[in-house]
Short mmCIF file of C-alpha atoms in Angstrom, two decimals:
data_model
loop_
_atom_site.label_atom_id
_atom_site.label_comp_id
_atom_site.label_asym_id
_atom_site.label_seq_id
_atom_site.Cartn_x
_atom_site.Cartn_y
_atom_site.Cartn_z
CA MET A 210 18.78 14.97 -3.10
CA GLY A 211 18.23 17.03 -6.25
CA LYS A 212 15.84 16.15 -8.98
CA HIS A 213 18.44 15.60 -11.67
CA LYS A 214 21.41 14.19 -9.74
CA ARG A 215 21.65 11.09 -7.63
CA PRO A 216 24.43 9.94 -5.30
CA GLY A 217 27.02 7.63 -6.86
CA VAL A 218 25.90 4.77 -4.62
CA TRP A 219 22.86 4.29 -6.87
CA ARG A 220 24.62 4.35 -10.23
CA SER A 221 28.05 3.51 -11.56
CA GLY A 222 30.14 6.21 -13.23
CA ARG A 223 29.39 4.74 -16.64
CA PRO A 224 26.47 6.51 -18.37
CA SER A 225 23.36 4.35 -18.67
CA ARG A 226 21.66 3.61 -21.95
CA ARG A 227 18.91 5.98 -20.90
CA ASP A 228 21.39 8.81 -20.20
CA THR A 229 23.06 8.22 -23.59
CA LEU A 230 19.68 8.44 -25.32
CA VAL A 231 18.91 11.68 -23.53
CA THR A 232 22.28 13.25 -24.43
CA THR A 233 21.96 12.18 -28.06
CA ALA A 234 18.42 13.47 -28.32
CA ARG A 235 19.35 16.83 -26.81
CA ALA A 236 22.29 17.20 -29.22
CA LYS A 237 20.03 16.48 -32.18
CA ARG A 238 17.47 19.02 -31.00
CA SER A 239 20.22 21.63 -30.65
CA CYS A 240 21.46 21.03 -34.21
CA ALA A 241 17.92 21.11 -35.51
CA SER A 242 17.31 24.53 -33.95
CA LEU A 243 20.48 25.92 -35.60
CA GLU A 244 19.32 24.71 -39.00
CA GLU A 245 15.87 26.18 -38.37
CA THR A 246 14.24 22.89 -39.30
CA THR A 247 10.51 22.45 -38.84
CA ASP A 248 10.74 18.73 -38.08
CA PRO A 249 9.33 17.80 -34.65
CA PRO A 250 11.98 17.11 -31.97
CA GLU A 251 12.98 13.51 -31.46
CA PRO A 252 11.55 12.12 -28.18
CA LEU A 253 13.97 12.01 -25.25
CA LEU A 254 13.08 8.41 -24.49
CA PRO A 255 11.71 6.58 -27.52
CA PRO A 256 8.76 4.27 -26.84
CA ALA A 257 9.47 0.57 -26.55
CA SER A 258 9.28 -1.35 -29.81
CA ARG A 259 6.89 -4.21 -30.38
CA ASN A 260 9.79 -6.65 -30.09
CA GLN A 261 10.80 -5.19 -26.73
CA THR A 262 7.24 -5.48 -25.45
CA LYS A 263 6.97 -9.07 -26.64
CA ALA A 264 10.32 -9.99 -25.07
CA LEU A 265 9.27 -8.43 -21.76
CA GLU A 266 6.04 -10.43 -21.78
CA ALA A 267 7.94 -13.67 -22.39
CA GLN A 268 10.29 -12.81 -19.52
CA LEU A 269 7.41 -12.13 -17.14
CA LEU A 270 5.18 -15.03 -18.17
CA GLY A 271 7.96 -17.57 -18.53
CA GLY A 272 7.55 -18.12 -22.24
CA GLU A 273 5.20 -17.49 -25.12
CA ARG A 274 1.46 -17.99 -24.81
CA THR A 275 0.79 -21.42 -26.32
CA LEU A 276 -2.04 -22.86 -24.23
CA LYS A 277 -5.80 -22.37 -24.07
CA ARG A 278 -7.65 -22.43 -20.79
CA ARG A 279 -8.91 -26.00 -21.30
CA ASP A 280 -5.34 -27.15 -21.98
CA VAL A 281 -4.20 -25.76 -18.64
CA ALA A 282 -7.11 -27.20 -16.66
CA ALA A 283 -6.77 -30.62 -18.29
CA GLY A 284 -3.01 -30.63 -17.72
CA VAL A 285 -3.58 -30.23 -13.99
CA GLY A 286 -6.52 -32.63 -13.88
CA VAL A 287 -9.23 -30.25 -12.75
CA SER A 288 -12.45 -29.04 -14.30
CA LEU A 289 -12.51 -25.76 -16.17
CA LEU A 290 -14.92 -24.46 -13.53
CA SER A 291 -12.41 -25.13 -10.73
CA ALA A 292 -9.60 -23.54 -12.73
CA ARG A 293 -11.71 -20.46 -13.43
CA LYS A 294 -12.43 -20.04 -9.70
CA ILE A 295 -8.71 -19.84 -9.02
CA TRP A 296 -8.05 -17.49 -11.93
CA ARG A 297 -10.86 -15.19 -10.82
CA ALA A 298 -9.38 -15.18 -7.30
CA MET A 299 -6.08 -14.13 -8.85
CA GLY A 300 -7.88 -11.26 -10.59
CA PHE A 301 -7.44 -12.54 -14.14
CA PRO A 302 -9.98 -11.52 -16.81
CA ASN A 303 -12.38 -14.11 -18.18
CA LEU A 304 -11.15 -15.64 -21.45
CA GLY A 305 -12.84 -17.63 -24.20
CA ASP A 306 -12.15 -21.24 -25.14
CA ASP A 307 -10.25 -20.20 -28.26
CA ASP A 308 -7.99 -17.63 -26.62
CA VAL A 309 -4.35 -18.73 -26.56
CA ALA A 310 -3.47 -16.86 -23.39
CA PHE A 311 -1.52 -19.20 -21.10
CA THR A 312 2.02 -20.55 -20.72
CA GLU A 313 3.49 -23.59 -19.02
CA ARG A 314 4.13 -21.43 -15.97
CA ASP A 315 0.38 -20.81 -15.67
CA LYS A 316 -0.11 -24.57 -15.53
CA ASP A 317 2.57 -24.91 -12.85
CA ALA A 318 0.94 -22.19 -10.73
CA LEU A 319 -2.48 -23.80 -11.00
CA GLN A 320 -0.91 -27.12 -10.01
CA ILE A 321 0.47 -25.57 -6.81
CA VAL A 322 -2.98 -24.47 -5.64
CA VAL A 323 -4.64 -27.76 -6.61
CA THR A 324 -1.93 -29.82 -4.87
CA MET A 325 -2.36 -27.90 -1.58
CA VAL A 326 -6.06 -28.80 -1.61
CA ARG A 327 -5.55 -32.41 -2.66
CA GLU A 328 -2.95 -32.98 0.04
CA GLY A 329 -5.24 -31.51 2.70
CA LEU A 330 -3.02 -28.53 3.47
CA LEU A 331 -5.91 -26.15 2.66
CA THR A 332 -9.62 -26.52 2.07
CA GLU A 333 -10.86 -25.33 -1.30
CA GLU A 334 -12.48 -22.27 0.29
CA THR A 335 -9.28 -21.34 2.13
CA ALA A 336 -7.17 -21.90 -0.99
CA ILE A 337 -9.42 -19.49 -2.90
CA SER A 338 -9.15 -16.90 -0.10
CA VAL A 339 -5.35 -17.17 0.10
CA THR A 340 -5.09 -16.99 -3.69
CA ARG A 341 -7.29 -13.89 -3.73
CA SER A 342 -5.01 -12.23 -1.16
CA ILE A 343 -2.03 -12.84 -3.43
CA GLY A 344 -3.86 -11.57 -6.51
CA GLN A 345 -5.14 -8.39 -4.89
CA MET A 346 -1.92 -7.47 -3.12
CA THR A 347 0.36 -8.11 -6.11
CA ASP A 348 -2.01 -6.23 -8.41
CA ARG A 349 -1.78 -3.12 -6.25
CA MET A 350 1.96 -3.60 -5.83
CA ALA A 351 2.57 -3.89 -9.58
CA VAL A 352 0.53 -0.75 -10.32
CA TRP A 353 2.37 1.14 -7.57
CA GLN A 354 5.78 0.13 -8.93
CA ILE A 355 4.92 1.04 -12.51
CA GLU A 356 3.60 4.42 -11.40
CA ALA A 357 6.83 5.03 -9.45
CA LEU A 358 8.91 4.25 -12.54
CA VAL A 359 6.75 6.51 -14.69
CA GLU A 360 7.07 9.34 -12.19
CA ASP A 361 10.86 8.85 -12.16
CA LEU A 362 11.05 9.24 -15.94
CA VAL A 363 8.83 12.33 -15.87
CA VAL A 364 10.90 14.05 -13.17
CA GLU A 365 14.33 13.00 -14.40
CA HIS A 366 13.81 13.83 -18.07
CA GLY A 367 10.98 16.32 -18.20
CA ILE A 368 8.88 14.19 -20.53
CA SER A 369 5.11 13.86 -20.46
CA ASP A 370 3.27 11.17 -18.53
CA ALA A 371 2.17 9.52 -21.79
CA GLU A 372 5.76 9.41 -23.12
CA ALA A 373 6.99 7.94 -19.84
CA ARG A 374 4.41 5.15 -19.94
CA ARG A 375 5.47 4.19 -23.45
CA ALA A 376 9.15 4.25 -22.50
CA VAL A 377 8.92 2.40 -19.18
CA VAL A 378 8.85 -1.02 -20.87
CA SER A 379 12.53 -0.68 -21.77
CA GLU A 380 13.35 0.08 -18.12
CA LEU A 381 11.75 -3.03 -16.63
CA PRO A 382 13.79 -6.06 -17.80
CA ASN A 383 16.76 -5.30 -15.54
CA LEU A 384 14.52 -4.64 -12.53
CA ILE A 385 12.40 -7.80 -12.52
CA ALA A 386 14.87 -10.14 -10.81
CA PRO A 387 15.95 -7.80 -7.97
CA LEU A 388 12.36 -6.69 -7.31
CA GLU A 389 11.22 -10.31 -7.22
CA GLU A 390 13.98 -11.16 -4.73
CA LEU A 391 12.94 -8.24 -2.53
CA LEU A 392 9.32 -9.38 -2.72
CA VAL A 393 10.11 -12.86 -1.42
CA TYR A 394 12.36 -11.45 1.31
CA SER A 395 9.70 -8.97 2.44
CA TYR A 396 6.96 -11.62 2.35
CA ARG A 397 8.90 -13.89 4.70
CA ARG A 398 9.66 -11.05 7.09
CA GLN A 399 6.06 -9.85 7.08
CA LEU A 400 4.74 -13.39 7.53
CA ASN A 401 6.94 -13.83 10.60
CA ALA A 402 5.82 -10.45 11.98
CA GLY A 403 2.20 -11.43 11.36
CA ILE A 404 2.64 -14.70 13.24
CA GLN A 405 4.10 -12.86 16.21
CA ARG A 406 1.45 -10.15 16.12
CA LEU A 407 -1.65 -12.24 15.47
CA ALA A 408 -0.81 -15.45 17.30
CA VAL A 409 2.07 -15.42 19.75
CA ARG A 410 1.20 -12.12 21.49
CA ALA A 411 -2.60 -12.34 21.08
CA SER A 412 -3.35 -13.73 24.55
CA GLU A 413 -1.16 -11.11 26.24
CA GLY A 414 -3.00 -8.35 24.40
CA LEU A 415 -6.41 -9.74 25.33
CA ALA A 416 -5.45 -9.80 29.00
CA ALA A 417 -4.36 -6.17 28.80
CA SER A 418 -7.59 -5.21 27.03
CA GLU A 419 -9.66 -6.03 30.12
CA LEU A 420 -8.42 -2.87 31.83
CA GLY A 421 -11.32 -0.46 32.35
CA ARG A 422 -13.92 -2.90 30.96
CA ASP A 423 -16.74 -4.88 32.53
CA GLY A 424 -17.10 -7.57 29.82
CA GLY A 425 -20.38 -6.24 28.49
CA GLU A 426 -18.91 -4.16 25.67
CA ASP A 427 -20.03 -4.68 22.08
CA ASP A 428 -16.57 -5.83 21.04
CA ALA A 429 -16.13 -8.34 23.90
CA PRO A 430 -16.61 -11.48 21.71
CA LEU A 431 -13.96 -10.42 19.17
CA PRO A 432 -10.62 -12.25 19.32
CA LEU A 433 -7.84 -9.62 19.06
CA ALA A 434 -6.94 -6.69 21.31
CA ARG A 435 -5.71 -3.75 19.27
CA ALA A 436 -5.25 0.00 19.39
CA VAL A 437 -7.04 1.22 16.27
CA GLY A 438 -6.43 4.69 14.86
CA PHE A 439 -7.41 6.94 11.98
CA ALA A 440 -5.61 10.01 10.64
CA ASP A 441 -7.62 12.24 8.32
CA LEU A 442 -6.31 15.26 6.40
CA VAL A 443 -8.34 18.43 6.98
CA SER A 444 -10.01 20.12 3.96
CA TYR A 445 -8.63 17.51 1.55
CA THR A 446 -11.66 17.62 -0.76
CA SER A 447 -11.56 21.39 -1.29
CA LEU A 448 -7.76 21.33 -1.68
CA SER A 449 -7.87 18.55 -4.29
CA ARG A 450 -10.27 20.59 -6.43
CA ARG A 451 -7.78 23.44 -6.60
CA MET A 452 -4.67 21.35 -7.28
CA ASN A 453 -3.33 20.12 -10.57
CA GLU A 454 -2.50 16.47 -11.11
CA LYS A 455 1.16 16.66 -10.10
CA THR A 456 0.56 18.69 -6.96
CA LEU A 457 -2.25 16.40 -5.80
CA ALA A 458 -0.09 13.33 -6.45
CA ARG A 459 2.72 14.91 -4.44
CA LEU A 460 0.37 15.67 -1.53
CA VAL A 461 -1.08 12.15 -1.41
CA GLN A 462 2.35 10.52 -1.70
CA ARG A 463 3.86 12.73 1.00
CA PHE A 464 0.94 12.04 3.34
CA GLU A 465 1.16 8.27 2.84
CA ASN A 466 4.95 8.22 3.17
CA ILE A 467 4.95 10.16 6.44
CA CYS A 468 2.16 8.03 7.88
CA ALA A 469 3.79 4.76 6.83
CA GLU A 470 7.11 5.78 8.38
CA ILE A 471 5.64 6.90 11.70
CA ILE A 472 3.39 3.86 12.02
CA SER A 473 6.27 1.52 11.22
CA VAL A 474 8.67 3.18 13.68
CA GLY A 475 5.95 3.03 16.35
CA GLY A 476 5.56 -0.72 15.90
CA GLY A 477 2.15 -0.50 14.26
CA ARG A 478 0.66 -1.72 11.03
CA LEU A 479 -0.76 0.48 8.30
CA VAL A 480 -3.95 -1.41 7.46
CA LYS A 481 -4.99 0.70 4.48
CA THR A 482 -5.14 4.17 2.99
CA ILE A 483 -8.40 5.64 1.75
CA GLY A 484 -7.58 8.81 -0.17
CA ASP A 485 -7.04 11.39 2.55
CA GLU A 486 -7.22 8.94 5.44
CA VAL A 487 -5.10 6.15 6.92
CA LEU A 488 -6.21 3.32 9.18
CA PHE A 489 -3.61 1.73 11.45
CA ASN A 490 -3.46 -0.61 14.41
CA CYS A 491 -0.93 -1.75 16.99
CA GLU A 492 -0.68 -4.07 19.97
CA THR A 493 -0.83 -1.72 22.97
CA PRO A 494 -2.67 1.48 23.89
CA VAL A 495 0.67 3.17 24.61
CA ALA A 496 1.97 2.41 21.11
CA GLY A 497 -1.33 3.65 19.66
CA ALA A 498 -1.11 6.88 21.64
CA GLN A 499 2.50 7.53 20.60
CA ILE A 500 1.74 6.91 16.93
CA SER A 501 -1.38 9.10 17.06
CA LEU A 502 0.43 12.04 18.61
CA ALA A 503 3.35 11.69 16.20
CA LEU A 504 0.98 11.71 13.20
CA ALA A 505 -0.84 14.85 14.37
CA GLU A 506 2.45 16.62 15.11
CA ALA A 507 4.05 15.63 11.80
CA MET A 508 1.14 16.98 9.73
CA ALA A 509 1.01 20.20 11.75
CA ALA A 510 4.75 20.76 11.23
CA ASP A 511 4.70 20.08 7.49
CA ASP A 512 4.53 23.23 5.35
CA PHE A 513 3.00 21.39 2.39
CA LEU A 514 0.38 19.20 4.07
CA PRO A 515 -2.76 20.42 5.83
CA ALA A 516 -3.31 19.51 9.48
CA ALA A 517 -4.78 16.14 10.40
CA ARG A 518 -7.53 14.95 12.70
CA VAL A 519 -6.53 11.82 14.59
CA ALA A 520 -8.44 9.40 16.84
CA MET A 521 -7.47 6.16 18.54
CA VAL A 522 -9.47 3.52 20.42
CA TRP A 523 -8.18 0.52 22.41
CA GLY A 524 -10.47 -2.47 22.11
CA ARG A 525 -11.06 -5.75 20.31
CA VAL A 526 -11.26 -6.37 16.59
CA LEU A 527 -11.78 -9.07 14.02
CA SER A 528 -8.96 -9.42 11.46
CA ARG A 529 -10.03 -10.75 8.07
CA LEU A 530 -8.85 -10.36 4.47
CA GLY A 531 -6.02 -8.04 5.51
CA ASP A 532 -8.49 -5.61 7.10
CA ILE A 533 -9.92 -5.15 10.60
CA TYR A 534 -13.55 -4.93 11.63
CA GLY A 535 -15.73 -4.30 14.65
CA PRO A 536 -17.13 -1.56 16.92
CA THR A 537 -13.62 -0.45 17.91
CA VAL A 538 -12.85 0.46 14.30
CA ASN A 539 -16.20 2.23 13.87
CA LEU A 540 -15.79 4.26 17.06
CA ALA A 541 -12.30 5.37 16.07
CA ALA A 542 -13.69 6.56 12.73
CA ARG A 543 -16.50 8.50 14.44
CA LEU A 544 -14.11 10.16 16.89
CA THR A 545 -11.87 11.24 14.01
CA SER A 546 -14.70 13.33 12.58
CA LEU A 547 -15.15 15.01 15.99
CA ALA A 548 -11.49 15.92 16.45
CA GLN A 549 -10.25 19.45 15.84
CA PRO A 550 -7.43 19.92 13.30
CA GLY A 551 -4.08 18.95 14.79
CA THR A 552 -5.57 17.09 17.78
CA VAL A 553 -6.00 13.49 18.91
CA LEU A 554 -9.17 12.12 20.50
CA ILE A 555 -9.62 8.86 22.42
CA ASP A 556 -12.55 7.31 24.27
CA SER A 557 -12.94 6.84 28.04
CA VAL A 558 -11.89 3.16 28.04
CA THR A 559 -8.68 4.03 26.20
CA ALA A 560 -8.14 6.94 28.60
CA SER A 561 -8.40 4.51 31.54
CA ALA A 562 -5.68 2.36 30.02
CA LEU A 563 -3.39 5.42 29.71
CA SER A 564 -4.36 7.25 32.91
CA ASN A 565 -1.31 6.31 34.99
CA ASP A 566 1.25 7.10 32.28
CA ASP A 567 2.86 10.54 32.68
CA ARG A 568 3.88 10.55 28.99
CA PHE A 569 0.29 11.57 28.20
CA ILE A 570 -2.04 14.38 29.29
CA LEU A 571 -5.74 13.49 29.23
CA THR A 572 -8.46 16.14 29.17
CA GLN A 573 -12.12 15.17 29.45
CA LEU A 574 -14.28 16.89 26.80
CA PRO A 575 -18.07 17.45 26.76
CA VAL A 576 -20.24 14.44 25.99
CA GLU A 577 -21.06 13.99 22.31
CA ASN A 578 -23.89 12.06 20.71
CA VAL A 579 -22.11 9.72 18.31
CA ARG A 580 -24.04 7.98 15.56
CA GLY A 581 -24.32 4.27 16.29
CA PHE A 582 -22.89 4.61 19.81
CA GLY A 583 -25.12 7.11 21.61
CA GLU A 584 -23.50 9.40 24.18
CA ILE A 585 -19.71 9.20 24.19
CA ALA A 586 -17.33 11.18 26.40
CA PRO A 587 -14.30 11.92 24.17
CA VAL A 588 -10.94 12.62 25.77
CA LEU A 589 -8.30 14.92 24.33
CA LEU A 590 -4.89 13.21 24.22
CA GLU A 591 -1.81 15.43 24.45
CA ARG A 592 1.88 14.82 24.99
CA GLY A 593 3.18 14.76 28.57
CA LYS A 594 6.73 13.91 29.63
CA GLY A 595 9.26 12.48 27.21
CA LYS A 596 10.04 12.96 23.54
CA GLY A 597 7.61 10.44 22.08
CA LEU A 598 8.45 8.67 18.86
CA VAL A 599 11.76 9.58 17.25
CA VAL A 600 11.66 9.23 13.47
CA ASP A 601 15.07 9.44 11.79
#
C-alpha cells in the first residue's frame, strides 16, 4: 500500500473535505508562485477553529460544562471526598470548588460507580481498582489513537507534526461513534477471553505446571500457571541515539506491531511493552516456545529491526492490575539478558516440560550465576520438526 493512495474499500470515490482542502491549497500555492508573491503559503490543513474545538468537546462530554464538583457529588449523594477518590482513579486532574468543569454525563458516570457499591456488587476498594483500570487503559488508548491520526496527516499530506496536531480536531467528529462501538465490542471479546484464560482453564494449567517440579519452588504458592516470555531488541539504546524522531518512531511501531501479531496468533497475551522490550504470557509451555522462536526469527529476518534476545520460563505467576508478578517473571527477565542476539533461552524446568516434543531442540548451556536466583542452567531452545507459527 503506497503512502499517498489507499484502496477504494477505505474511501468512496467522492473526494473528502480534507482532499478538497489539499487540492485548493496546492492550487493557491501554484498561483502564488507564478505571481512571485512573498506571502507565506496557505497551510494544507488549516487548524481547527475555536468553534470546532468547542463543538468537539460538547460531543465528547455530552454537553457543555455547567456543574462544579460539589454539584456533581451532591447530585449523586456522596461526599466530595468519595467523589474525588473516583475521579483520581479515573486519572482526572484535581479541580477547585469554583471550577465549572463537569456535565450531566459526569454525574451519571459517578452514579454508576456509587450504585455498584451501594448494591453490594463491588466493595469500595474494588470499585476504585476497577475504575482505575478503566482510566489508565482508556488514557493510553486515547493517546495512541490521536498519535495515529497525527501520523496519518503527516504522511498523507507532508505537513509538520505541529500542523497535524492542530488539524486533527476536525478529523475526529466522524470517528467517535465507530471507534466507540469498536471499543465496546473489543471489551466484551477480551472480557470473555480473560474469563476463559484466568478462570475456566486455570486448574488445567496448574496441573500441567507440576511437570518437572517438586513443590518447593519459590513460585509454588502463586495461583496461575503461565509461560512467561520477554523479547528485547539488541543495541536499542545506541541505535535510538543515532536515529531521528521519525525513524525511531517507525522502529518502535514496527517492533510492537510484529510482536503483537505473533503473540496473538500464538494464543498468548501481550502484557506490556517497555520501550525496546515486550512481556508476554500464554497458557502452555508449547505455546510459549512457539511464540518465543517466532519472535526471534521475525526480528532476525527483518531488514529494518535489529535482532532480539528472547527468553521464556514456564511457572506460576500472580496476575494483578493487568500485569503479572512473581519469580517466574523475574527469571525470564534475567535469562533474556543472558541470551545471545537471535536466540531463545529457557530454564531447566521449562526444558523438562518440552523434552519429549520433537518440534523443539534443547541444548544445555554452561551454568550461569543469575542475580537473585544463584546458579541457573540455561537451555538453548531451537526449532525442531514442523513449521512453527504461521503468521499471515
